[in-house]
Short mmCIF file of C-alpha atoms and ligand atoms in Angstrom, two decimals:
data_model
loop_
_atom_site.label_atom_id
_atom_site.label_comp_id
_atom_site.label_asym_id
_atom_site.label_seq_id
_atom_site.Cartn_x
_atom_site.Cartn_y
_atom_site.Cartn_z
CA MET A 1 97.92 176.14 126.04
CA SER A 2 100.52 174.65 128.83
CA ALA A 3 100.52 171.35 129.19
CA ALA A 4 100.05 169.55 132.77
CA VAL A 5 103.03 168.19 133.69
CA ILE A 6 102.91 164.17 135.21
CA ASP A 7 104.75 163.64 137.94
CA GLY A 8 106.34 160.33 137.46
CA LYS A 9 108.54 160.83 140.55
CA GLU A 10 105.41 161.44 143.34
CA PHE A 11 103.64 158.99 141.84
CA ALA A 12 106.21 156.72 141.87
CA ALA A 13 106.43 157.56 145.41
CA THR A 14 103.62 156.94 146.39
CA LEU A 15 103.29 153.63 145.43
CA ARG A 16 106.07 153.14 146.42
CA ALA A 17 104.69 153.22 150.47
CA ARG A 18 101.72 152.20 149.81
CA ILE A 19 103.63 148.39 148.25
CA ALA A 20 106.04 149.64 152.19
CA ASP A 21 102.66 148.74 154.20
CA TYR A 22 100.80 146.09 151.66
CA ALA A 23 104.29 144.29 152.20
CA ALA A 24 103.76 144.53 155.76
CA THR A 25 100.95 143.31 156.41
CA PHE A 26 101.74 140.47 153.73
CA GLU A 27 104.51 139.73 156.52
CA GLN A 28 102.24 140.02 158.98
CA SER A 29 100.29 137.15 156.92
CA ALA A 30 102.69 135.10 155.21
CA GLY A 31 105.98 134.80 158.68
CA ARG A 32 107.95 135.88 155.17
CA LYS A 33 108.71 139.13 154.46
CA ALA A 34 107.72 138.80 150.49
CA GLY A 35 110.96 138.13 148.04
CA LEU A 36 112.94 139.50 144.19
CA ALA A 37 115.84 137.82 142.58
CA VAL A 38 117.59 139.37 140.60
CA VAL A 39 120.39 138.05 138.04
CA LEU A 40 122.41 140.07 136.71
CA VAL A 41 126.07 138.50 133.88
CA GLY A 42 128.44 140.30 132.90
CA GLU A 43 130.13 143.82 134.79
CA ASP A 44 127.37 146.59 132.14
CA PRO A 45 127.74 149.63 133.88
CA ALA A 46 124.16 151.00 133.27
CA SER A 47 122.93 147.24 134.41
CA GLN A 48 125.25 147.24 137.14
CA VAL A 49 123.31 150.73 137.57
CA TYR A 50 119.15 149.32 137.22
CA VAL A 51 120.45 146.12 140.24
CA LYS A 52 121.55 148.56 142.16
CA SER A 53 118.73 150.34 143.02
CA LYS A 54 116.08 147.61 141.63
CA GLY A 55 117.97 146.40 144.82
CA LYS A 56 117.91 148.88 146.79
CA GLN A 57 114.33 149.63 146.77
CA THR A 58 112.74 146.61 147.40
CA VAL A 59 115.37 146.68 151.10
CA GLU A 60 113.33 150.10 151.75
CA CYS A 61 109.90 148.46 150.96
CA GLY A 62 110.43 146.00 153.11
CA MET A 63 110.70 143.35 151.31
CA ALA A 64 113.25 140.48 150.42
CA SER A 65 116.29 140.95 147.61
CA PHE A 66 118.81 138.48 146.88
CA GLU A 67 121.70 139.42 143.65
CA HIS A 68 123.05 137.48 141.74
CA LYS A 69 125.79 138.24 139.96
CA LEU A 70 127.34 136.40 137.63
CA PRO A 71 130.50 136.88 135.31
CA ALA A 72 130.16 138.03 131.23
CA ASP A 73 131.32 134.54 130.09
CA THR A 74 129.30 132.32 132.52
CA ALA A 75 127.74 129.29 130.49
CA GLU A 76 124.62 129.43 129.32
CA ALA A 77 123.55 126.73 130.82
CA ASP A 78 125.21 127.79 133.75
CA LEU A 79 122.41 130.47 134.32
CA LEU A 80 119.67 127.98 133.13
CA ALA A 81 120.84 125.86 136.39
CA VAL A 82 120.81 129.28 138.29
CA ILE A 83 117.52 129.98 137.57
CA GLU A 84 116.10 126.74 137.74
CA ARG A 85 117.14 126.92 141.84
CA LEU A 86 115.21 130.32 141.98
CA ASN A 87 112.02 128.74 140.59
CA ASN A 88 112.25 126.41 142.72
CA ASP A 89 113.20 128.25 146.67
CA PRO A 90 109.54 129.36 147.61
CA ALA A 91 111.69 132.39 149.14
CA VAL A 92 111.93 133.81 146.15
CA ASP A 93 108.37 135.12 144.24
CA GLY A 94 109.38 137.74 141.26
CA ILE A 95 112.99 136.74 139.50
CA LEU A 96 114.41 139.27 136.91
CA VAL A 97 117.01 138.53 134.70
CA GLN A 98 118.55 142.03 133.48
CA LEU A 99 118.69 142.26 130.05
CA PRO A 100 120.37 142.85 127.94
CA LEU A 101 122.17 139.40 128.43
CA PRO A 102 125.62 138.62 126.76
CA PRO A 103 125.98 137.97 122.87
CA HIS A 104 127.06 133.80 123.56
CA MET A 105 123.16 133.90 125.58
CA ASP A 106 119.75 132.67 124.12
CA GLU A 107 116.98 135.38 125.34
CA GLN A 108 114.12 133.78 124.58
CA LYS A 109 115.51 130.66 126.17
CA VAL A 110 116.27 132.53 129.36
CA ILE A 111 112.72 134.61 129.42
CA ALA A 112 111.75 130.84 128.82
CA ALA A 113 113.19 128.89 131.65
CA ILE A 114 111.56 131.49 134.38
CA ASN A 115 108.97 129.74 135.91
CA PRO A 116 105.82 131.94 134.84
CA ASP A 117 103.94 132.48 137.92
CA LYS A 118 107.61 134.42 138.88
CA ASP A 119 107.78 136.58 136.19
CA VAL A 120 107.45 140.30 137.67
CA ASP A 121 108.59 141.39 133.85
CA GLY A 122 106.02 139.59 132.18
CA PHE A 123 108.36 138.90 128.99
CA HIS A 124 107.79 134.70 129.29
CA THR A 125 105.97 134.03 126.09
CA THR A 126 103.06 132.65 128.99
CA SER A 127 103.22 135.86 130.05
CA VAL A 128 102.89 137.88 127.22
CA GLY A 129 99.42 135.09 126.19
CA ARG A 130 98.23 136.21 129.45
CA LEU A 131 98.00 139.37 128.38
CA TRP A 132 96.75 139.88 125.38
CA THR A 133 93.88 137.21 126.32
CA GLY A 134 93.15 139.50 129.15
CA LEU A 135 94.21 136.92 131.71
CA GLU A 136 95.28 137.24 135.49
CA GLY A 137 99.53 137.41 134.75
CA PHE A 138 102.40 139.57 134.81
CA VAL A 139 102.21 142.77 133.46
CA PRO A 140 106.32 144.54 131.04
CA CYS A 141 106.85 147.39 133.73
CA THR A 142 107.08 150.44 132.15
CA PRO A 143 103.78 150.13 130.04
CA TYR A 144 101.92 149.41 133.21
CA GLY A 145 103.57 152.88 134.56
CA CYS A 146 102.25 154.61 131.88
CA ILE A 147 98.39 153.09 132.33
CA MET A 148 99.13 153.78 136.51
CA LEU A 149 99.96 157.75 134.59
CA LEU A 150 96.96 157.80 132.22
CA LYS A 151 94.53 156.27 134.18
CA ASP A 152 95.30 158.93 136.97
CA GLN A 153 96.04 161.58 134.47
CA LEU A 154 92.36 161.17 131.97
CA GLY A 155 90.84 158.33 134.53
CA SER A 156 89.06 156.28 132.24
CA LEU A 157 90.82 155.93 128.58
CA SER A 158 87.46 154.52 127.11
CA GLY A 159 87.08 155.68 123.08
CA LEU A 160 90.20 157.51 123.24
CA ASP A 161 92.38 157.74 119.89
CA ALA A 162 95.67 156.53 121.19
CA VAL A 163 99.30 155.62 119.35
CA VAL A 164 102.39 154.34 119.92
CA ILE A 165 105.51 154.69 118.36
CA GLY A 166 107.46 151.77 118.48
CA ARG A 167 106.61 147.88 118.78
CA SER A 168 109.01 146.82 120.95
CA ASN A 169 108.61 143.23 122.87
CA ILE A 170 108.92 145.50 126.03
CA VAL A 171 106.90 149.33 125.81
CA GLY A 172 105.50 149.63 122.42
CA LYS A 173 103.63 146.12 122.18
CA PRO A 174 102.27 145.94 125.78
CA MET A 175 101.79 149.03 125.85
CA ALA A 176 99.17 148.86 122.46
CA ALA A 177 97.77 145.51 124.28
CA LEU A 178 97.00 147.27 127.85
CA LEU A 179 95.59 150.73 126.04
CA LEU A 180 93.55 147.86 123.92
CA ALA A 181 92.28 146.22 126.93
CA GLU A 182 91.01 150.12 128.77
CA SER A 183 88.84 150.12 125.11
CA CYS A 184 90.83 152.44 123.87
CA THR A 185 91.16 152.55 118.74
CA VAL A 186 94.99 151.67 119.40
CA THR A 187 97.64 152.00 116.33
CA ILE A 188 101.50 151.15 116.81
CA ALA A 189 103.58 153.12 115.10
CA HIS A 190 106.93 152.18 114.13
CA SER A 191 109.99 153.26 111.26
CA ARG A 192 108.30 151.46 108.63
CA THR A 193 105.08 153.28 109.82
CA ARG A 194 104.21 155.92 106.63
CA ASP A 195 103.46 159.70 107.31
CA LEU A 196 104.68 159.32 111.27
CA ALA A 197 103.21 163.31 111.99
CA GLU A 198 99.86 162.34 110.28
CA VAL A 199 98.84 159.50 111.93
CA VAL A 200 100.64 161.03 115.99
CA ARG A 201 98.29 164.55 115.38
CA ARG A 202 95.14 162.35 115.62
CA ALA A 203 95.91 160.85 118.99
CA ASP A 204 94.59 161.73 122.00
CA ILE A 205 97.30 159.50 123.34
CA VAL A 206 101.04 159.72 122.39
CA VAL A 207 102.92 157.05 124.01
CA ALA A 208 106.77 157.55 122.56
CA ALA A 209 108.86 154.46 122.68
CA VAL A 210 110.99 155.57 119.91
CA GLY A 211 115.07 155.56 121.46
CA ARG A 212 115.10 158.77 119.05
CA PRO A 213 116.98 161.61 121.13
CA GLU A 214 112.91 164.78 120.80
CA MET A 215 111.89 163.28 117.07
CA VAL A 216 108.52 163.28 118.58
CA LYS A 217 108.06 167.06 116.89
CA GLY A 218 105.05 170.30 118.92
CA SER A 219 103.36 170.39 115.29
CA TRP A 220 102.54 166.62 115.56
CA ILE A 221 100.27 166.82 118.12
CA LYS A 222 96.99 167.00 117.94
CA PRO A 223 96.09 170.37 121.12
CA GLY A 224 94.65 169.05 124.88
CA ALA A 225 96.33 165.39 123.73
CA THR A 226 98.36 163.51 126.86
CA VAL A 227 101.92 162.92 125.79
CA ILE A 228 103.57 159.70 127.79
CA ASP A 229 107.18 159.75 127.01
CA VAL A 230 108.62 156.01 126.98
CA GLY A 231 112.09 157.52 125.77
CA ILE A 232 115.73 158.24 127.30
CA ASN A 233 118.13 160.21 125.49
CA ARG A 234 121.37 160.82 126.77
CA LEU A 235 122.60 163.88 124.47
CA PRO A 236 126.19 164.55 123.62
CA PRO A 237 127.87 166.98 126.45
CA ALA A 238 127.35 171.26 125.60
CA GLU A 239 131.07 172.97 125.80
CA GLY A 240 131.52 173.55 129.21
CA GLU A 241 129.37 170.12 130.50
CA SER A 242 130.69 166.68 131.24
CA LYS A 243 127.68 164.72 130.67
CA GLY A 244 125.28 165.18 128.24
CA ARG A 245 121.59 166.19 128.85
CA LEU A 246 118.51 163.26 128.98
CA VAL A 247 115.82 163.68 127.11
CA GLY A 248 113.30 161.68 125.30
CA ASP A 249 111.16 160.73 122.30
CA VAL A 250 109.70 163.35 122.57
CA ASP A 251 110.45 167.30 121.54
CA TYR A 252 109.37 169.00 124.79
CA ALA A 253 109.07 172.66 125.28
CA GLU A 254 107.36 172.45 121.96
CA ALA A 255 104.73 169.66 122.62
CA ALA A 256 104.67 171.20 126.29
CA ALA A 257 102.57 174.15 124.14
CA VAL A 258 100.06 172.53 122.87
CA ALA A 259 99.17 169.06 125.13
CA GLY A 260 97.51 168.45 127.90
CA ALA A 261 99.56 166.41 129.77
CA ILE A 262 102.62 165.05 130.06
CA THR A 263 105.75 162.97 131.01
CA PRO A 264 109.22 164.86 131.93
CA VAL A 265 112.70 163.61 130.96
CA PRO A 266 113.94 162.35 133.51
CA GLY A 267 111.18 162.23 136.40
CA GLY A 268 108.91 160.86 133.92
CA VAL A 269 108.43 156.69 133.06
CA GLY A 270 111.34 156.35 134.50
CA PRO A 271 110.87 156.28 137.95
CA MET A 272 107.26 154.26 137.78
CA THR A 273 109.33 150.74 136.17
CA ILE A 274 111.53 149.75 139.73
CA ALA A 275 107.82 150.65 141.35
CA VAL A 276 105.88 149.18 139.08
CA LEU A 277 109.10 146.07 139.13
CA LEU A 278 107.88 145.98 143.07
CA ARG A 279 104.63 145.56 142.71
CA ASN A 280 105.12 142.62 141.01
CA ALA A 281 107.01 140.97 142.71
CA LEU A 282 103.97 141.97 146.45
CA VAL A 283 101.79 140.47 143.73
CA ALA A 284 103.53 137.33 142.95
CA ALA A 285 104.26 136.44 147.32
CA HIS A 286 100.36 137.34 147.82
CA ARG A 287 99.46 134.30 144.43
CA ASN A 288 102.39 131.46 145.89
CA ALA A 289 101.86 132.20 148.78
CA GLY A 290 97.90 132.09 148.52
CA VAL A 291 97.17 135.32 151.12
CA ALA A 292 94.30 136.91 149.62
CA LEU A 293 95.33 140.72 148.02
CA ALA A 294 91.78 143.51 147.54
CA ASP A 295 90.99 143.82 143.62
CA GLY A 296 92.57 147.23 143.17
CA ALA A 297 95.20 147.13 145.59
CA LEU A 298 98.31 147.51 144.18
P1 NDP B 1 113.34 149.41 120.52
O1 NDP B 1 114.48 149.54 119.83
O2 NDP B 1 113.30 148.26 120.85
O3 NDP B 1 112.47 149.90 119.42
C1 NDP B 1 112.34 151.36 119.27
C2 NDP B 1 111.35 150.81 118.54
O4 NDP B 1 111.37 152.08 117.41
C3 NDP B 1 111.63 150.01 117.16
O5 NDP B 1 109.58 149.08 117.40
C4 NDP B 1 111.12 150.73 115.70
O6 NDP B 1 110.28 150.80 114.73
C5 NDP B 1 110.50 152.55 116.80
N1 NDP B 1 112.14 153.13 116.04
C6 NDP B 1 112.54 153.04 115.60
N2 NDP B 1 113.14 154.22 115.03
C7 NDP B 1 111.52 155.25 114.37
C8 NDP B 1 110.62 156.31 113.87
N3 NDP B 1 111.82 156.90 113.14
N4 NDP B 1 109.68 156.70 114.14
C9 NDP B 1 108.85 155.12 113.76
N5 NDP B 1 109.16 154.45 115.22
C10 NDP B 1 110.60 154.55 115.18
O7 NDP B 1 113.23 150.28 122.01
P2 NDP B 1 112.38 149.73 123.48
O8 NDP B 1 111.30 149.78 123.28
O9 NDP B 1 113.45 149.72 124.63
O10 NDP B 1 112.90 151.57 123.88
C11 NDP B 1 112.41 153.39 123.29
C12 NDP B 1 113.25 154.37 124.41
O11 NDP B 1 112.25 153.74 126.26
C13 NDP B 1 114.23 154.37 124.45
O12 NDP B 1 115.10 155.41 124.76
C14 NDP B 1 114.72 154.11 125.41
O13 NDP B 1 115.80 153.74 126.64
C15 NDP B 1 113.13 153.61 126.25
N6 NDP B 1 112.83 153.03 128.18
C16 NDP B 1 112.41 153.23 129.09
C17 NDP B 1 112.03 152.55 129.54
C18 NDP B 1 111.80 153.46 131.59
O14 NDP B 1 112.52 152.99 132.40
N7 NDP B 1 111.00 154.30 131.29
C19 NDP B 1 112.23 151.68 129.99
C20 NDP B 1 112.32 151.07 128.26
C21 NDP B 1 113.57 151.68 127.57
P3 NDP B 1 111.25 148.49 114.28
O15 NDP B 1 110.65 147.84 114.55
O16 NDP B 1 110.74 149.33 112.64
O17 NDP B 1 112.57 149.21 114.20
#
């Protein structure tokens, strides 16, 4: 068997086109653009790349992008003051503080300072509570992107056995909540899980969010299962290469020979994250401006 390839790049491009359409309609109704503010503290190179890419895609979708770049030695109180200003700025619908923050800052305290109605990353404890209780709120972008891909691929997920490997607040836990909300039977595996291979073998849906290159082997996958690989790992450069290859947490070649469908790395889950961020910002804009958005529109 050779698995169907789930093309996240194409899915994300289609989603962005839809967001651009709805962003234009929003601007006409509200008399202003939907706005997303991104706050970056310090000069972490990966964070700089993400922030640049987020700003560019926000503008391409017809939304306003506000970038706040603060030096690495910014006092926590000064960052909190920036967030407070953004909370009170009617042009800003969504606020994202790029993580990780420098070590002298308390991430939880900073996230807690964001108005939950502008928490487009879905990391505020209010957003987490809303997700687990089934209330309307913001869902972290990467897992939401995964659930979109899964529903597009499989239709109803009801009754399926799902195994999420990883229990981080950013991916694993919200992923499990979303699968549960789709009526899957969910197992959350982590570094202490006994006989992980056996646990994964039960799954109709496997979501790997570990951060260990090619850890999930083809022999662990139930034939026909759908495999969502969240991991992004750069291998050391092979001889003659300047940069190592990007691989996921799943051994793609092995798993693709057994699975029914699988996301590649790159080009699977990765492109979905920013697209969902823009989607969340536009949903926030509709709610904040009191402009109706049809159910399931985005
Ligand atoms: P974390 O490091 O926060 O969490 C990793 C999880 O994997 C932990 O729960 C850990 O368990 C578990 N784990 C570690 N080793 C093993 C093991 N040997 N067996 C089973 N479980 C294990 O990572 P994130 O959730 O933030 O990210 C996971 C991956 O997803 C990374 O590669 C990251 O780069 C990628 N990512 C991709 C995104 C995208 O846009 N596509 C966005 C976010 C992340 P324990 O809790 O017991 O320590």
